[in-house]
Short mmCIF file of C-alpha atoms and ligand atoms in Angstrom, two decimals:
data_model
loop_
_atom_site.label_atom_id
_atom_site.label_comp_id
_atom_site.label_asym_id
_atom_site.label_seq_id
_atom_site.Cartn_x
_atom_site.Cartn_y
_atom_site.Cartn_z
CA MET A 428 31.24 -11.68 -27.60
CA GLU A 429 30.36 -8.09 -27.25
CA LYS A 430 29.56 -6.56 -24.41
CA LEU A 431 26.73 -7.17 -23.02
CA ILE A 432 23.37 -4.26 -22.32
CA ILE A 433 21.54 -4.21 -19.43
CA SER A 434 17.87 -2.71 -20.10
CA ALA A 435 16.58 -1.52 -16.39
CA ALA A 436 11.98 -1.91 -17.16
CA ILE A 437 11.67 -0.24 -13.25
CA CYS A 438 8.68 0.35 -13.89
CA GLY A 439 6.06 -0.56 -16.26
CA ALA A 440 2.88 0.49 -16.42
CA GLU A 441 0.72 -2.75 -15.01
CA VAL A 442 2.05 -3.70 -11.83
CA THR A 443 1.13 -2.55 -8.44
CA LYS A 444 2.80 -2.32 -5.25
CA GLU A 445 -0.04 -4.66 -3.64
CA GLN A 446 1.67 -6.95 -6.29
CA ASN A 447 5.55 -5.91 -5.17
CA PRO A 448 5.84 -2.74 -2.40
CA ALA A 449 8.90 -1.71 -4.25
CA VAL A 450 7.40 -0.92 -7.64
CA PRO A 451 7.78 2.84 -7.93
CA TYR A 452 5.01 5.26 -8.02
CA THR A 453 6.50 8.74 -7.38
CA VAL A 454 9.03 10.82 -8.91
CA GLU A 455 11.92 10.06 -5.47
CA GLU A 456 10.71 5.86 -6.29
CA ILE A 457 11.45 6.48 -10.25
CA VAL A 458 14.96 7.89 -9.05
CA ARG A 459 15.83 5.19 -6.44
CA GLU A 460 14.65 2.64 -8.68
CA ALA A 461 16.25 3.93 -11.75
CA LYS A 462 19.87 4.37 -9.90
CA SER A 463 19.95 0.71 -8.25
CA ALA A 464 19.29 -0.47 -11.69
CA TYR A 465 22.63 2.12 -13.03
CA ASP A 466 25.01 1.27 -10.02
CA ALA A 467 24.46 -2.63 -10.93
CA GLY A 468 24.92 -2.24 -14.59
CA ALA A 469 22.21 -1.06 -16.28
CA SER A 470 23.12 1.27 -19.12
CA ILE A 471 19.31 1.87 -20.49
CA ILE A 472 16.23 2.64 -18.03
CA HIS A 473 13.29 1.75 -19.97
CA LEU A 474 10.77 4.58 -18.61
CA HIS A 475 7.12 4.78 -17.92
CA VAL A 476 5.72 7.35 -15.15
CA ARG A 477 3.46 6.93 -12.73
CA TRP A 478 0.56 9.71 -10.76
CA ASP A 479 1.50 9.49 -6.74
CA ASP A 480 -1.40 7.22 -6.40
CA GLY A 481 0.13 4.46 -9.22
CA THR A 482 -1.82 5.42 -12.33
CA PRO A 483 0.32 4.97 -14.89
CA THR A 484 0.60 8.36 -17.45
CA GLN A 485 2.02 10.06 -20.71
CA ASP A 486 2.18 13.72 -19.15
CA LYS A 487 5.09 15.71 -20.82
CA ARG A 488 5.91 17.72 -17.51
CA ARG A 489 5.65 14.19 -15.77
CA PHE A 490 8.12 13.29 -17.81
CA GLN A 491 10.28 15.90 -18.28
CA GLU A 492 10.58 15.79 -14.26
CA CYS A 493 11.08 12.87 -13.83
CA VAL A 494 13.77 12.08 -16.52
CA ASP A 495 15.57 15.20 -14.73
CA ALA A 496 15.17 14.00 -11.75
CA ILE A 497 16.79 10.35 -13.05
CA ARG A 498 19.45 12.35 -15.22
CA ALA A 499 21.01 14.43 -11.61
CA VAL A 500 22.26 10.94 -10.38
CA CYS A 501 22.64 9.00 -12.95
CA PRO A 502 23.70 11.63 -15.53
CA ASP A 503 25.21 9.25 -18.66
CA VAL A 504 22.87 6.58 -18.39
CA ILE A 505 20.06 6.25 -21.96
CA ILE A 506 17.06 6.80 -20.38
CA GLN A 507 14.67 5.20 -22.94
CA PRO A 508 10.48 6.54 -22.59
CA SER A 509 7.88 4.30 -23.30
CA THR A 510 5.74 5.54 -26.41
CA GLY A 511 3.53 2.16 -25.54
CA GLY A 512 2.13 3.61 -21.69
CA ALA A 513 -0.90 1.95 -21.03
CA VAL A 514 -3.88 -0.06 -22.46
CA GLY A 515 -6.23 2.16 -23.97
CA MET A 516 -4.48 5.55 -24.31
CA THR A 517 -4.42 7.31 -27.31
CA ASP A 518 -1.40 8.00 -29.87
CA LEU A 519 -1.56 11.42 -29.00
CA GLU A 520 -1.45 10.84 -25.33
CA ARG A 521 1.48 8.19 -25.78
CA LEU A 522 3.49 10.23 -27.83
CA GLN A 523 3.91 13.22 -25.26
CA SER A 524 6.88 11.55 -23.94
CA THR A 525 8.88 11.85 -26.77
CA ASP A 526 8.12 15.71 -26.61
CA ILE A 527 10.63 16.29 -23.81
CA GLU A 528 13.37 18.72 -23.89
CA PRO A 529 16.43 17.35 -24.78
CA ARG A 530 14.80 15.02 -27.02
CA PRO A 531 15.26 11.54 -25.71
CA GLU A 532 17.71 9.71 -28.07
CA PHE A 533 15.86 5.88 -27.46
CA ALA A 534 12.59 6.10 -27.03
CA THR A 535 10.04 2.37 -28.01
CA LEU A 536 8.28 1.56 -31.34
CA ASP A 537 5.68 -0.75 -30.66
CA CYS A 538 4.91 -3.04 -33.88
CA GLY A 539 1.68 -4.12 -33.93
CA THR A 540 -1.37 -4.60 -32.08
CA CYS A 541 -1.34 -8.14 -28.96
CA ASN A 542 -3.40 -9.65 -26.90
CA PHE A 543 -2.27 -8.51 -23.22
CA GLY A 544 -4.41 -10.96 -21.12
CA GLY A 545 -8.21 -11.04 -20.57
CA ASP A 546 -9.98 -8.34 -22.67
CA GLU A 547 -7.23 -6.12 -22.81
CA ILE A 548 -6.04 -5.16 -26.15
CA PHE A 549 -2.44 -2.76 -26.45
CA ILE A 550 -3.81 -1.53 -30.30
CA ASN A 551 -0.88 -0.29 -32.76
CA THR A 552 -2.25 -0.38 -35.85
CA ASP A 553 0.32 -0.09 -39.25
CA ASN A 554 -1.00 3.64 -39.21
CA THR A 555 -0.02 3.98 -35.88
CA VAL A 556 3.45 1.87 -36.16
CA MET A 557 4.50 4.23 -39.39
CA ASN A 558 3.13 7.13 -37.64
CA PHE A 559 5.45 7.36 -34.49
CA ALA A 560 8.26 5.50 -36.83
CA LYS A 561 8.18 9.33 -38.71
CA ILE A 562 7.64 11.27 -35.58
CA MET A 563 10.69 9.72 -34.28
CA GLN A 564 12.60 9.68 -37.25
CA GLU A 565 11.65 13.79 -37.61
CA ARG A 566 12.60 13.94 -33.62
CA GLY A 567 16.29 12.56 -34.27
CA ILE A 568 15.31 9.91 -31.77
CA LYS A 569 16.49 5.86 -31.81
CA PRO A 570 13.28 3.79 -32.20
CA GLU A 571 13.40 0.30 -30.11
CA LEU A 572 11.61 -2.12 -31.69
CA GLU A 573 9.18 -3.80 -29.70
CA VAL A 574 7.73 -6.63 -31.20
CA PHE A 575 5.34 -9.44 -29.37
CA ASP A 576 5.56 -11.86 -32.01
CA LYS A 577 7.02 -12.88 -35.11
CA GLY A 578 4.60 -10.73 -37.33
CA MET A 579 5.78 -7.64 -35.61
CA ILE A 580 8.71 -8.11 -37.20
CA ASP A 581 7.56 -7.63 -40.32
CA ILE A 582 5.58 -5.01 -39.50
CA ALA A 583 8.71 -2.68 -38.37
CA LEU A 584 10.37 -3.93 -42.17
CA LYS A 585 7.50 -2.67 -44.09
CA ALA A 586 8.52 1.01 -42.18
CA ASP A 587 12.06 0.30 -43.01
CA LYS A 588 10.92 -0.15 -46.19
CA LYS A 589 9.46 3.05 -45.93
CA GLY A 590 12.55 4.84 -44.98
CA LEU A 591 10.86 5.88 -41.79
CA LEU A 592 13.73 4.08 -39.48
CA ASN A 593 17.14 4.54 -39.74
CA HIS A 594 20.32 1.85 -39.35
CA PRO A 595 21.39 -0.11 -37.57
CA LEU A 596 17.74 -1.84 -36.04
CA HIS A 597 17.45 -2.54 -32.82
CA PHE A 598 14.37 -5.02 -32.05
CA ASP A 599 13.72 -5.97 -28.55
CA PHE A 600 11.90 -9.31 -27.89
CA VAL A 601 9.08 -9.33 -25.36
CA LEU A 602 8.58 -12.95 -25.41
CA GLY A 603 5.88 -14.32 -22.81
CA VAL A 604 2.75 -12.00 -23.59
CA GLN A 605 1.75 -12.82 -27.00
CA MET A 606 3.57 -15.62 -28.37
CA THR A 607 5.27 -18.17 -25.59
CA ALA A 608 8.35 -17.83 -24.35
CA THR A 609 10.83 -21.14 -25.24
CA LEU A 610 14.22 -20.87 -26.47
CA ARG A 611 12.22 -22.13 -29.81
CA ASP A 612 10.56 -18.99 -30.10
CA LEU A 613 13.93 -16.82 -29.01
CA VAL A 614 16.23 -18.75 -31.75
CA PHE A 615 13.10 -18.16 -34.20
CA MET A 616 12.58 -14.63 -33.60
CA VAL A 617 16.47 -14.32 -33.42
CA GLY A 618 16.83 -15.61 -37.10
CA SER A 619 14.14 -13.43 -38.47
CA ILE A 620 15.58 -9.91 -38.41
CA PRO A 621 18.01 -8.49 -40.85
CA LYS A 622 21.85 -8.91 -40.27
CA GLY A 623 23.40 -6.49 -38.99
CA SER A 624 20.49 -5.52 -36.56
CA THR A 625 21.12 -5.70 -32.49
CA TRP A 626 18.22 -7.23 -30.09
CA THR A 627 17.53 -7.52 -26.71
CA ALA A 628 15.01 -9.81 -25.30
CA THR A 629 13.05 -10.18 -21.97
CA GLY A 630 11.07 -12.94 -20.69
CA ILE A 631 7.83 -12.09 -19.12
CA GLY A 632 7.04 -13.19 -15.88
CA LYS A 633 8.28 -17.29 -15.27
CA SER A 634 10.17 -17.29 -18.18
CA ALA A 635 12.33 -14.06 -16.99
CA TRP A 636 15.47 -16.02 -16.01
CA HIS A 637 15.82 -18.38 -18.78
CA ILE A 638 15.34 -16.18 -21.42
CA ALA A 639 18.13 -14.07 -19.46
CA ALA A 640 20.79 -16.74 -19.21
CA ALA A 641 20.01 -17.50 -23.27
CA THR A 642 20.17 -13.98 -24.30
CA ILE A 643 23.13 -13.51 -22.76
CA SER A 644 24.97 -17.28 -24.25
CA MET A 645 23.52 -15.99 -27.90
CA GLY A 646 24.83 -12.34 -27.99
CA GLY A 647 21.75 -10.68 -27.25
CA HIS A 648 20.94 -7.76 -24.71
CA VAL A 649 18.95 -8.38 -21.43
CA ARG A 650 16.17 -6.65 -20.41
CA VAL A 651 14.78 -7.12 -16.89
CA GLY A 652 13.05 -5.32 -14.20
CA PHE A 653 9.59 -5.19 -12.23
CA GLU A 654 7.96 -3.65 -15.51
CA ASP A 655 8.13 -8.04 -17.09
CA ASN A 656 9.06 -9.81 -13.70
CA LEU A 657 8.51 -9.24 -9.98
CA TYR A 658 10.90 -12.46 -8.53
CA ILE A 659 14.37 -12.69 -8.41
CA GLU A 660 13.64 -16.31 -7.50
CA LYS A 661 10.44 -18.11 -8.11
CA GLY A 662 8.28 -17.14 -5.10
CA VAL A 663 10.89 -14.39 -3.77
CA LEU A 664 9.47 -11.11 -4.40
CA ALA A 665 12.84 -8.91 -6.00
CA LYS A 666 13.49 -5.75 -3.38
CA SER A 667 14.77 -3.30 -6.07
CA ASN A 668 15.59 -3.25 -9.51
CA GLY A 669 19.29 -3.46 -8.86
CA GLU A 670 18.78 -6.73 -7.47
CA MET A 671 17.58 -7.91 -10.49
CA VAL A 672 20.03 -5.98 -12.82
CA ALA A 673 22.78 -7.45 -10.42
CA LYS A 674 21.40 -11.20 -10.70
CA ALA A 675 21.51 -10.17 -14.47
CA ALA A 676 25.02 -9.22 -14.32
CA GLU A 677 25.84 -12.13 -11.98
CA LEU A 678 24.55 -14.32 -15.12
CA ALA A 679 27.14 -12.43 -17.44
CA LYS A 680 30.06 -13.18 -15.53
CA LEU A 681 29.52 -16.45 -15.22
CA LEU A 682 28.79 -16.66 -19.00
CA GLY A 683 32.29 -14.97 -19.95
CA ARG A 684 30.22 -11.44 -21.00
CA GLU A 685 31.45 -8.15 -19.88
CA ILE A 686 28.70 -5.18 -19.20
CA ALA A 687 28.58 -2.88 -21.19
CA THR A 688 28.29 1.29 -19.58
CA PRO A 689 26.30 3.32 -21.58
CA ASP A 690 28.90 5.20 -23.62
CA GLU A 691 29.55 1.57 -24.50
CA ALA A 692 25.87 0.95 -25.17
CA ARG A 693 25.75 3.68 -27.60
CA LYS A 694 28.41 2.79 -29.64
CA ILE A 695 26.63 -0.81 -29.85
CA LEU A 696 23.57 0.34 -30.99
CA GLY A 697 24.57 2.47 -33.68
CA MET A 698 23.41 6.07 -31.53
CA VAL A 699 27.14 7.55 -31.79
CA LYS A 700 30.03 6.69 -34.16
N1 KMH B 195 2.57 -1.20 -21.18
C1 KMH B 195 2.23 -1.82 -22.84
C2 KMH B 195 0.79 -1.28 -22.93
C3 KMH B 195 6.39 0.05 -24.37
O1 KMH B 195 6.38 0.23 -23.44
O2 KMH B 195 6.40 0.66 -25.38
C4 KMH B 195 3.34 -1.12 -23.59
C5 KMH B 195 4.64 -1.33 -23.13
C6 KMH B 195 5.18 -1.42 -24.69
O3 KMH B 195 4.75 -1.34 -22.02
ZN1 ZN B 196 7.11 -0.70 -21.32
#
């Protein structure tokens, strides 16, 4: 089987220090978490940033500062800024993370609107998705297609039909937000993407580790980290993102898959020839 790419979603926009004191807010904390994930085997850092008080922001200068600081200690890691930001942000606000220098090589592209719990709605109209895809294509940024249910795969394929996506496509199945996170769901999602695409999956909350194990067995790639799950095992808070990446790497070892370096990940994802 192909080597395993581990993405670390180190921060997110929704989780707080009240839930787990190791959730990073400041630039120093974000760097600490990125480095711990990288040292444990993550080749991709999925990045949200915060102000020092924890408020999520897509501010271009804050992104630039965090990306530069991560790059200084993890020189070859793939940094994947979020263009999802936090619920309620405008499209222009969200796109700032793609406007840094040098341009990011990878960024998320959320492929539809979804319920985010309670009264929260994460809005991504068809026009938003097409516009984000067009801007990323113009800026030379590979999109990771974030899909929270099957309909979002179909919206991504609509963008592809319009010529707004370069191949190979790469999908991230986020299970346990809008759709449930069972193995049946995962198999259905994997079977719904075009041949030749690559994919990552993440299970939110308590589904994190069984989705990781299934994904490793099925030949997909894995995302772990505080954005998606705060626990290393039932009832035990994770001490760092690195601890979670190390657990994913250990699962991979048990299941016979080697871990990809960042450069190997770039090849697997078709980012370099
Ligand atoms: N925080 C969510 C509203 C992404 O990074 O692109 C959006 C999100 C997806 O996390
Ligand atoms: Zn995110």
